[in-house]
Amino acid sequence: AIDHGKDCTFSNFLSEDELLLAESYLKNRSKPYSFYGGYDDAQRKILCIYDENIYYDPYFPLTPIAFSIIDEFEINHRDVLGALMSMGIKREYIGDIIFFGSYCVFFTVDKLADYFIENLTMVKRLSVKPFIYTDLIRYKHSYIELNVTLSSLRLDCVVSCVANVSRTVAEQLILSGMVSLNGSECLKKDKVLDISDVVSVRKKGKFKIFESCGLSKKGKFKLKVLKYN
């Protein structure tokens, strides 16, 4: 679904995989475009395509919704997403879900903001009272840097290394749908990865291939990988 604003056309929230495809398609086209997800370090973003050459920052049709939590370990990302999806909301209408201070904040399209405020009352076993978050959001994802050495850049090899499981277990995780690549499920164990690819392994974590550090003396790939906290 696409929304049309003054001089602009907006998508719903795009996954990391969809953002890469959109960027690849649009970068050689004549119309200007931009992406925004509610804060500078957002991972899921809305695409804006300008209908003409305008020179101002458009208003993106998204709203941050917040609710109070005692601490960031009370609930997790999956708990919040599960609660939102259980309300019959499509994933494309929900942006990032972040935790900072005493709040959980999630982003949604403007047209659903009131619906969430009126109807979201429970996340897991936590009673919540959502409200529109109006303060400036200065949030950066935190990472742990991992230096790894791989014999191959295939998905099964990368999953084996970063998730600390055997190659056989990595293959089983991929084929059972527990691994996503750039936000989309990937069942191809021999998929060759590249810099900036993001791999999520259910219950094992989320990892970004950040930098190539060349080859080892034995000809293996040396990479710097970021593990999301």
PDB file of C-alpha atoms in Angstrom:
ATOM      1  CA  ALA A   1       0.000   0.000   0.000  1.00  0.00           C
ATOM      2  CA  ILE A   2       1.214   3.466  -0.863  1.00  0.00           C
ATOM      3  CA  ASP A   3       0.147   6.788   0.637  1.00  0.00           C
ATOM      4  CA  HIS A   4       0.214   9.989  -1.365  1.00  0.00           C
ATOM      5  CA  GLY A   5       1.107  13.279   0.248  1.00  0.00           C
ATOM      6  CA  LYS A   6       1.714  16.755  -1.113  1.00  0.00           C
ATOM      7  CA  ASP A   7       4.417  16.415  -3.792  1.00  0.00           C
ATOM      8  CA  CYS A   8       5.406  12.993  -2.400  1.00  0.00           C
ATOM      9  CA  THR A   9       4.556   9.295  -2.535  1.00  0.00           C
ATOM     10  CA  PHE A  10       5.218   7.198   0.573  1.00  0.00           C
ATOM     11  CA  SER A  11       5.588   3.471   1.078  1.00  0.00           C
ATOM     12  CA  ASN A  12       4.769   1.647   4.278  1.00  0.00           C
ATOM     13  CA  PHE A  13       7.689   0.479   6.422  1.00  0.00           C
ATOM     14  CA  LEU A  14      10.246  -1.489   4.402  1.00  0.00           C
ATOM     15  CA  SER A  15      12.448  -4.277   5.735  1.00  0.00           C
ATOM     16  CA  GLU A  16      16.207  -4.081   5.345  1.00  0.00           C
ATOM     17  CA  ASP A  17      15.999  -6.396   2.341  1.00  0.00           C
ATOM     18  CA  GLU A  18      13.289  -4.250   0.727  1.00  0.00           C
ATOM     19  CA  LEU A  19      15.306  -1.087   1.412  1.00  0.00           C
ATOM     20  CA  LEU A  20      18.281  -2.545  -0.449  1.00  0.00           C
ATOM     21  CA  LEU A  21      16.083  -3.482  -3.418  1.00  0.00           C
ATOM     22  CA  ALA A  22      14.436  -0.043  -3.474  1.00  0.00           C
ATOM     23  CA  GLU A  23      17.800   1.712  -3.274  1.00  0.00           C
ATOM     24  CA  SER A  24      19.185  -0.421  -6.097  1.00  0.00           C
ATOM     25  CA  TYR A  25      16.190   0.338  -8.301  1.00  0.00           C
ATOM     26  CA  LEU A  26      15.930   4.069  -7.599  1.00  0.00           C
ATOM     27  CA  LYS A  27      19.555   5.182  -7.556  1.00  0.00           C
ATOM     28  CA  ASN A  28      19.743   5.419 -11.354  1.00  0.00           C
ATOM     29  CA  ARG A  29      16.294   6.962 -11.782  1.00  0.00           C
ATOM     30  CA  SER A  30      15.648  10.669 -12.194  1.00  0.00           C
ATOM     31  CA  LYS A  31      13.227  11.222  -9.321  1.00  0.00           C
ATOM     32  CA  PRO A  32      14.705  12.132  -5.914  1.00  0.00           C
ATOM     33  CA  TYR A  33      13.886   9.948  -2.940  1.00  0.00           C
ATOM     34  CA  SER A  34      14.723   9.479   0.722  1.00  0.00           C
ATOM     35  CA  PHE A  35      14.197   6.996   3.556  1.00  0.00           C
ATOM     36  CA  TYR A  36      13.269   7.637   7.192  1.00  0.00           C
ATOM     37  CA  GLY A  37      12.212   5.442  10.087  1.00  0.00           C
ATOM     38  CA  GLY A  38      11.660   7.902  12.933  1.00  0.00           C
ATOM     39  CA  TYR A  39      15.268   8.319  14.086  1.00  0.00           C
ATOM     40  CA  ASP A  40      18.702   8.414  12.474  1.00  0.00           C
ATOM     41  CA  ASP A  41      19.723   4.812  13.175  1.00  0.00           C
ATOM     42  CA  ALA A  42      16.394   3.201  12.185  1.00  0.00           C
ATOM     43  CA  GLN A  43      16.475  -0.193  10.482  1.00  0.00           C
ATOM     44  CA  ARG A  44      12.933  -0.333   9.094  1.00  0.00           C
ATOM     45  CA  LYS A  45      12.121   2.795   7.112  1.00  0.00           C
ATOM     46  CA  ILE A  46       9.509   4.450   4.943  1.00  0.00           C
ATOM     47  CA  LEU A  47      10.442   5.361   1.371  1.00  0.00           C
ATOM     48  CA  CYS A  48       9.511   8.810   0.071  1.00  0.00           C
ATOM     49  CA  ILE A  49       9.578   9.447  -3.686  1.00  0.00           C
ATOM     50  CA  TYR A  50       9.255  13.103  -4.619  1.00  0.00           C
ATOM     51  CA  ASP A  51       6.739  13.824  -7.361  1.00  0.00           C
ATOM     52  CA  GLU A  52       8.793  16.807  -8.455  1.00  0.00           C
ATOM     53  CA  ASN A  53      12.083  18.453  -7.576  1.00  0.00           C
ATOM     54  CA  ILE A  54      11.263  19.881  -4.183  1.00  0.00           C
ATOM     55  CA  TYR A  55      13.874  21.109  -1.758  1.00  0.00           C
ATOM     56  CA  TYR A  56      12.465  20.575   1.691  1.00  0.00           C
ATOM     57  CA  ASP A  57      12.381  17.649   4.081  1.00  0.00           C
ATOM     58  CA  PRO A  58       8.954  16.013   3.779  1.00  0.00           C
ATOM     59  CA  TYR A  59       6.800  15.061   6.737  1.00  0.00           C
ATOM     60  CA  PHE A  60       6.911  11.279   6.904  1.00  0.00           C
ATOM     61  CA  PRO A  61       3.543   9.742   7.903  1.00  0.00           C
ATOM     62  CA  LEU A  62       4.815   7.856  10.939  1.00  0.00           C
ATOM     63  CA  THR A  63       4.168   8.183  14.661  1.00  0.00           C
ATOM     64  CA  PRO A  64       6.245   6.989  17.633  1.00  0.00           C
ATOM     65  CA  ILE A  65       4.117   5.246  20.258  1.00  0.00           C
ATOM     66  CA  ALA A  66       5.562   4.648  23.726  1.00  0.00           C
ATOM     67  CA  PHE A  67       4.668   2.911  26.947  1.00  0.00           C
ATOM     68  CA  SER A  68       6.472   2.716  30.272  1.00  0.00           C
ATOM     69  CA  ILE A  69       8.500  -0.283  31.409  1.00  0.00           C
ATOM     70  CA  ILE A  70      10.385  -0.938  34.621  1.00  0.00           C
ATOM     71  CA  ASP A  71      13.539  -2.062  32.841  1.00  0.00           C
ATOM     72  CA  GLU A  72      14.562  -3.268  29.382  1.00  0.00           C
ATOM     73  CA  PHE A  73      14.546  -6.932  30.482  1.00  0.00           C
ATOM     74  CA  GLU A  74      10.880  -6.921  31.485  1.00  0.00           C
ATOM     75  CA  ILE A  75       9.797  -7.631  27.897  1.00  0.00           C
ATOM     76  CA  ASN A  76      11.660  -7.998  24.632  1.00  0.00           C
ATOM     77  CA  HIS A  77      11.292  -7.080  20.967  1.00  0.00           C
ATOM     78  CA  ARG A  78       9.467 -10.318  20.138  1.00  0.00           C
ATOM     79  CA  ASP A  79       6.950  -9.778  22.955  1.00  0.00           C
ATOM     80  CA  VAL A  80       6.048  -6.328  21.639  1.00  0.00           C
ATOM     81  CA  LEU A  81       5.889  -7.372  18.000  1.00  0.00           C
ATOM     82  CA  GLY A  82       3.773 -10.382  18.914  1.00  0.00           C
ATOM     83  CA  ALA A  83       1.306  -8.182  20.792  1.00  0.00           C
ATOM     84  CA  LEU A  84       1.007  -5.795  17.840  1.00  0.00           C
ATOM     85  CA  MET A  85       0.629  -8.550  15.255  1.00  0.00           C
ATOM     86  CA  SER A  86      -1.998 -10.300  17.405  1.00  0.00           C
ATOM     87  CA  MET A  87      -4.155  -7.202  16.873  1.00  0.00           C
ATOM     88  CA  GLY A  88      -4.379  -8.099  13.183  1.00  0.00           C
ATOM     89  CA  ILE A  89      -1.825  -5.518  12.060  1.00  0.00           C
ATOM     90  CA  LYS A  90       0.400  -6.277   9.072  1.00  0.00           C
ATOM     91  CA  ARG A  91       4.169  -6.117   9.637  1.00  0.00           C
ATOM     92  CA  GLU A  92       4.523  -3.395   6.998  1.00  0.00           C
ATOM     93  CA  TYR A  93       2.613  -0.977   9.254  1.00  0.00           C
ATOM     94  CA  ILE A  94       5.129  -1.308  12.081  1.00  0.00           C
ATOM     95  CA  GLY A  95       8.634   0.144  12.096  1.00  0.00           C
ATOM     96  CA  ASP A  96      11.410  -0.336  14.632  1.00  0.00           C
ATOM     97  CA  ILE A  97      10.789  -1.346  18.227  1.00  0.00           C
ATOM     98  CA  ILE A  98      13.371   0.141  20.583  1.00  0.00           C
ATOM     99  CA  PHE A  99      14.009   0.241  24.323  1.00  0.00           C
ATOM    100  CA  PHE A 100      15.671   3.108  26.123  1.00  0.00           C
ATOM    101  CA  GLY A 101      15.413   4.533  29.605  1.00  0.00           C
ATOM    102  CA  SER A 102      12.058   3.592  31.105  1.00  0.00           C
ATOM    103  CA  TYR A 103      10.256   3.344  27.762  1.00  0.00           C
ATOM    104  CA  CYS A 104       9.554   1.008  24.907  1.00  0.00           C
ATOM    105  CA  VAL A 105       8.910   2.943  21.699  1.00  0.00           C
ATOM    106  CA  PHE A 106       7.577   1.511  18.460  1.00  0.00           C
ATOM    107  CA  PHE A 107       6.859   3.317  15.215  1.00  0.00           C
ATOM    108  CA  THR A 108       3.688   2.960  13.204  1.00  0.00           C
ATOM    109  CA  VAL A 109       1.993   4.692  10.293  1.00  0.00           C
ATOM    110  CA  ASP A 110      -0.003   7.771  11.304  1.00  0.00           C
ATOM    111  CA  LYS A 111      -3.370   6.242  10.480  1.00  0.00           C
ATOM    112  CA  LEU A 112      -2.941   3.491  13.102  1.00  0.00           C
ATOM    113  CA  ALA A 113      -1.622   5.634  15.957  1.00  0.00           C
ATOM    114  CA  ASP A 114      -5.020   6.227  17.593  1.00  0.00           C
ATOM    115  CA  TYR A 115      -5.938   2.555  17.188  1.00  0.00           C
ATOM    116  CA  PHE A 116      -2.889   1.425  19.157  1.00  0.00           C
ATOM    117  CA  ILE A 117      -3.371   4.045  21.848  1.00  0.00           C
ATOM    118  CA  GLU A 118      -6.982   2.975  22.362  1.00  0.00           C
ATOM    119  CA  ASN A 119      -6.602  -0.797  22.013  1.00  0.00           C
ATOM    120  CA  LEU A 120      -3.114  -1.901  23.062  1.00  0.00           C
ATOM    121  CA  THR A 121      -3.508  -2.750  26.740  1.00  0.00           C
ATOM    122  CA  MET A 122      -1.263  -5.757  27.319  1.00  0.00           C
ATOM    123  CA  VAL A 123       2.196  -6.911  26.183  1.00  0.00           C
ATOM    124  CA  LYS A 124       3.025 -10.397  27.431  1.00  0.00           C
ATOM    125  CA  ARG A 125       1.893 -10.077  31.065  1.00  0.00           C
ATOM    126  CA  LEU A 126       2.612  -6.357  31.293  1.00  0.00           C
ATOM    127  CA  SER A 127      -0.288  -3.914  31.434  1.00  0.00           C
ATOM    128  CA  VAL A 128       0.540  -0.924  29.208  1.00  0.00           C
ATOM    129  CA  LYS A 129      -0.845   2.562  28.549  1.00  0.00           C
ATOM    130  CA  PRO A 130       0.426   3.751  25.139  1.00  0.00           C
ATOM    131  CA  PHE A 131       0.881   7.418  24.280  1.00  0.00           C
ATOM    132  CA  ILE A 132       2.416   9.422  21.439  1.00  0.00           C
ATOM    133  CA  TYR A 133       6.091  10.035  22.189  1.00  0.00           C
ATOM    134  CA  THR A 134       6.850  13.684  21.412  1.00  0.00           C
ATOM    135  CA  ASP A 135      10.450  14.087  22.623  1.00  0.00           C
ATOM    136  CA  LEU A 136      13.343  13.955  20.166  1.00  0.00           C
ATOM    137  CA  ILE A 137      14.595  10.386  19.842  1.00  0.00           C
ATOM    138  CA  ARG A 138      18.373  10.088  20.020  1.00  0.00           C
ATOM    139  CA  TYR A 139      18.930   6.369  19.923  1.00  0.00           C
ATOM    140  CA  LYS A 140      21.839   4.309  18.635  1.00  0.00           C
ATOM    141  CA  HIS A 141      21.840   0.545  18.400  1.00  0.00           C
ATOM    142  CA  SER A 142      24.619  -0.962  20.502  1.00  0.00           C
ATOM    143  CA  TYR A 143      26.858  -3.723  19.199  1.00  0.00           C
ATOM    144  CA  ILE A 144      29.568  -6.109  20.237  1.00  0.00           C
ATOM    145  CA  GLU A 145      32.402  -6.362  17.718  1.00  0.00           C
ATOM    146  CA  LEU A 146      33.425  -9.869  16.714  1.00  0.00           C
ATOM    147  CA  ASN A 147      36.499 -10.703  14.644  1.00  0.00           C
ATOM    148  CA  VAL A 148      35.872 -13.963  12.823  1.00  0.00           C
ATOM    149  CA  THR A 149      37.682 -16.150  10.300  1.00  0.00           C
ATOM    150  CA  LEU A 150      35.615 -18.117   7.787  1.00  0.00           C
ATOM    151  CA  SER A 151      36.421 -20.675   5.128  1.00  0.00           C
ATOM    152  CA  SER A 152      33.449 -19.446   3.083  1.00  0.00           C
ATOM    153  CA  LEU A 153      30.988 -16.559   2.936  1.00  0.00           C
ATOM    154  CA  ARG A 154      28.062 -18.952   2.463  1.00  0.00           C
ATOM    155  CA  LEU A 155      25.128 -18.405   4.777  1.00  0.00           C
ATOM    156  CA  ASP A 156      25.514 -21.766   6.534  1.00  0.00           C
ATOM    157  CA  CYS A 157      29.176 -21.063   7.242  1.00  0.00           C
ATOM    158  CA  VAL A 158      28.439 -17.577   8.616  1.00  0.00           C
ATOM    159  CA  VAL A 159      25.564 -18.832  10.793  1.00  0.00           C
ATOM    160  CA  SER A 160      27.758 -21.639  12.131  1.00  0.00           C
ATOM    161  CA  CYS A 161      30.413 -19.136  13.142  1.00  0.00           C
ATOM    162  CA  VAL A 162      28.401 -16.260  14.601  1.00  0.00           C
ATOM    163  CA  ALA A 163      25.801 -18.469  16.334  1.00  0.00           C
ATOM    164  CA  ASN A 164      28.518 -20.814  17.613  1.00  0.00           C
ATOM    165  CA  VAL A 165      26.900 -23.995  16.297  1.00  0.00           C
ATOM    166  CA  SER A 166      28.096 -26.784  14.029  1.00  0.00           C
ATOM    167  CA  ARG A 167      27.727 -26.501  10.259  1.00  0.00           C
ATOM    168  CA  THR A 168      25.074 -29.244  10.389  1.00  0.00           C
ATOM    169  CA  VAL A 169      23.048 -27.390  13.018  1.00  0.00           C
ATOM    170  CA  ALA A 170      23.435 -24.152  11.023  1.00  0.00           C
ATOM    171  CA  GLU A 171      22.016 -25.890   7.956  1.00  0.00           C
ATOM    172  CA  GLN A 172      19.067 -27.191  10.003  1.00  0.00           C
ATOM    173  CA  LEU A 173      18.364 -23.698  11.352  1.00  0.00           C
ATOM    174  CA  ILE A 174      18.322 -22.277   7.822  1.00  0.00           C
ATOM    175  CA  LEU A 175      16.138 -24.996   6.318  1.00  0.00           C
ATOM    176  CA  SER A 176      13.662 -24.762   9.234  1.00  0.00           C
ATOM    177  CA  GLY A 177      13.100 -21.055   8.594  1.00  0.00           C
ATOM    178  CA  MET A 178      14.880 -19.792  11.707  1.00  0.00           C
ATOM    179  CA  VAL A 179      17.338 -17.604   9.800  1.00  0.00           C
ATOM    180  CA  SER A 180      16.580 -14.326   8.050  1.00  0.00           C
ATOM    181  CA  LEU A 181      18.804 -12.291   5.770  1.00  0.00           C
ATOM    182  CA  ASN A 182      18.290  -8.525   5.632  1.00  0.00           C
ATOM    183  CA  GLY A 183      14.876  -8.882   7.238  1.00  0.00           C
ATOM    184  CA  SER A 184      13.521 -11.722   5.065  1.00  0.00           C
ATOM    185  CA  GLU A 185      13.511 -15.474   5.687  1.00  0.00           C
ATOM    186  CA  CYS A 186      16.292 -17.183   3.725  1.00  0.00           C
ATOM    187  CA  LEU A 187      16.232 -20.941   3.091  1.00  0.00           C
ATOM    188  CA  LYS A 188      19.282 -21.004   0.785  1.00  0.00           C
ATOM    189  CA  LYS A 189      22.169 -22.381   2.807  1.00  0.00           C
ATOM    190  CA  ASP A 190      24.634 -21.652  -0.027  1.00  0.00           C
ATOM    191  CA  LYS A 191      23.640 -17.982  -0.347  1.00  0.00           C
ATOM    192  CA  VAL A 192      26.886 -15.947  -0.526  1.00  0.00           C
ATOM    193  CA  LEU A 193      26.873 -12.954   1.810  1.00  0.00           C
ATOM    194  CA  ASP A 194      28.391  -9.520   1.380  1.00  0.00           C
ATOM    195  CA  ILE A 195      29.402  -6.503   3.460  1.00  0.00           C
ATOM    196  CA  SER A 196      26.412  -4.823   5.199  1.00  0.00           C
ATOM    197  CA  ASP A 197      24.285  -7.988   5.062  1.00  0.00           C
ATOM    198  CA  VAL A 198      22.354  -8.566   8.298  1.00  0.00           C
ATOM    199  CA  VAL A 199      21.732 -12.123   9.518  1.00  0.00           C
ATOM    200  CA  SER A 200      19.203 -12.935  12.251  1.00  0.00           C
ATOM    201  CA  VAL A 201      19.194 -16.366  13.876  1.00  0.00           C
ATOM    202  CA  ARG A 202      16.168 -17.038  16.062  1.00  0.00           C
ATOM    203  CA  LYS A 203      17.145 -17.316  19.747  1.00  0.00           C
ATOM    204  CA  LYS A 204      20.817 -16.803  18.800  1.00  0.00           C
ATOM    205  CA  GLY A 205      20.926 -13.115  17.900  1.00  0.00           C
ATOM    206  CA  LYS A 206      21.290 -10.647  15.075  1.00  0.00           C
ATOM    207  CA  PHE A 207      24.565  -9.963  13.269  1.00  0.00           C
ATOM    208  CA  LYS A 208      25.819  -7.512  10.660  1.00  0.00           C
ATOM    209  CA  ILE A 209      28.794  -8.180   8.409  1.00  0.00           C
ATOM    210  CA  PHE A 210      30.554  -4.871   8.938  1.00  0.00           C
ATOM    211  CA  GLU A 211      33.999  -4.992   7.363  1.00  0.00           C
ATOM    212  CA  SER A 212      36.310  -7.235   5.379  1.00  0.00           C
ATOM    213  CA  CYS A 213      39.774  -7.557   6.904  1.00  0.00           C
ATOM    214  CA  GLY A 214      41.342  -9.435   3.999  1.00  0.00           C
ATOM    215  CA  LEU A 215      42.517 -13.032   3.923  1.00  0.00           C
ATOM    216  CA  SER A 216      44.405 -15.054   6.496  1.00  0.00           C
ATOM    217  CA  LYS A 217      47.679 -16.791   5.666  1.00  0.00           C
ATOM    218  CA  LYS A 218      45.644 -19.918   4.977  1.00  0.00           C
ATOM    219  CA  GLY A 219      43.379 -18.081   2.546  1.00  0.00           C
ATOM    220  CA  LYS A 220      40.368 -17.782   4.840  1.00  0.00           C
ATOM    221  CA  PHE A 221      38.111 -14.736   5.005  1.00  0.00           C
ATOM    222  CA  LYS A 222      38.726 -12.377   7.931  1.00  0.00           C
ATOM    223  CA  LEU A 223      35.682 -10.301   8.840  1.00  0.00           C
ATOM    224  CA  LYS A 224      34.549  -7.853  11.467  1.00  0.00           C
ATOM    225  CA  VAL A 225      30.986  -8.714  12.528  1.00  0.00           C
ATOM    226  CA  LEU A 226      28.714  -6.610  14.717  1.00  0.00           C
ATOM    227  CA  LYS A 227      26.391  -8.462  17.094  1.00  0.00           C
ATOM    228  CA  TYR A 228      23.344  -6.461  18.126  1.00  0.00           C
ATOM    229  CA  ASN A 229      22.851  -6.158  21.882  1.00  0.00           C
TER     230      ASN A 229
END
